[in-house]
mmCIF file of C-alpha atoms in Angstrom:
data_model
loop_
_atom_site.group_PDB
_atom_site.id
_atom_site.type_symbol
_atom_site.label_atom_id
_atom_site.label_comp_id
_atom_site.label_asym_id
_atom_site.label_seq_id
_atom_site.Cartn_x
_atom_site.Cartn_y
_atom_site.Cartn_z
ATOM 1 C CA UNK A 1 160.499 45.714 9.092
ATOM 2 C CA UNK A 2 162.325 48.298 7.061
ATOM 3 C CA UNK A 3 164.291 47.277 4.010
ATOM 4 C CA UNK A 4 165.822 49.413 1.341
ATOM 5 C CA UNK A 5 168.923 51.031 -0.045
ATOM 6 C CA UNK A 6 170.508 54.104 1.477
ATOM 7 C CA UNK A 7 173.109 56.537 0.322
ATOM 8 C CA UNK A 8 176.676 56.431 1.603
ATOM 9 C CA UNK A 9 177.258 58.590 4.674
ATOM 10 C CA UNK A 10 175.073 59.349 7.666
ATOM 11 C CA UNK A 11 171.446 58.189 7.468
ATOM 12 C CA UNK A 12 168.492 58.238 9.849
ATOM 13 C CA UNK A 13 165.602 55.880 10.491
ATOM 14 C CA UNK A 14 162.384 57.107 12.097
ATOM 15 C CA UNK A 15 159.933 54.800 13.875
ATOM 16 C CA UNK A 16 156.361 55.930 14.554
ATOM 17 C CA UNK A 17 155.977 53.778 17.689
ATOM 18 C CA UNK A 18 153.485 51.441 16.042
ATOM 19 C CA UNK A 19 153.630 47.714 15.445
ATOM 20 C CA UNK A 20 153.115 46.029 12.067
ATOM 21 C CA UNK A 21 149.317 46.219 12.581
ATOM 22 C CA UNK A 22 149.378 49.992 13.125
ATOM 23 C CA UNK A 23 148.720 49.789 16.885
ATOM 24 C CA UNK A 24 150.745 51.806 19.402
ATOM 25 C CA UNK A 25 153.335 49.665 21.141
ATOM 26 C CA UNK A 26 153.171 49.252 24.904
ATOM 27 C CA UNK A 27 155.662 50.780 27.319
ATOM 28 C CA UNK A 28 158.732 48.606 27.603
ATOM 29 C CA UNK A 29 162.201 47.811 26.372
ATOM 30 C CA UNK A 30 162.530 46.782 22.739
ATOM 31 C CA UNK A 31 165.516 45.478 20.806
ATOM 32 C CA UNK A 32 166.261 46.678 17.303
ATOM 33 C CA UNK A 33 168.849 45.470 14.831
ATOM 34 C CA UNK A 34 170.479 47.571 12.124
ATOM 35 C CA UNK A 35 172.427 45.946 9.307
ATOM 36 C CA UNK A 36 174.461 47.755 6.682
ATOM 37 C CA UNK A 37 177.494 47.021 4.544
ATOM 38 C CA UNK A 38 178.195 43.692 6.216
ATOM 39 C CA UNK A 39 177.954 45.112 9.765
ATOM 40 C CA UNK A 40 175.228 44.534 12.325
ATOM 41 C CA UNK A 41 174.327 46.282 15.597
ATOM 42 C CA UNK A 42 171.614 45.351 18.100
ATOM 43 C CA UNK A 43 170.552 48.065 20.558
ATOM 44 C CA UNK A 44 167.836 48.710 23.151
ATOM 45 C CA UNK A 45 165.026 51.234 22.772
ATOM 46 C CA UNK A 46 162.862 52.278 25.744
ATOM 47 C CA UNK A 47 159.252 53.340 25.118
ATOM 48 C CA UNK A 48 157.640 55.380 27.921
ATOM 49 C CA UNK A 49 154.357 57.138 27.201
#
């Protein structure tokens, strides 16, 4: 979970491929949800190691 305030304009989020316990996630398809300024987008992320 990432929560915080960002500046107006283009921003980036980096994920280290680990779960909340610090373990590497398994190969697979994951869903992520971004929310900002009253908008929300859910997308797929594929992890292949």
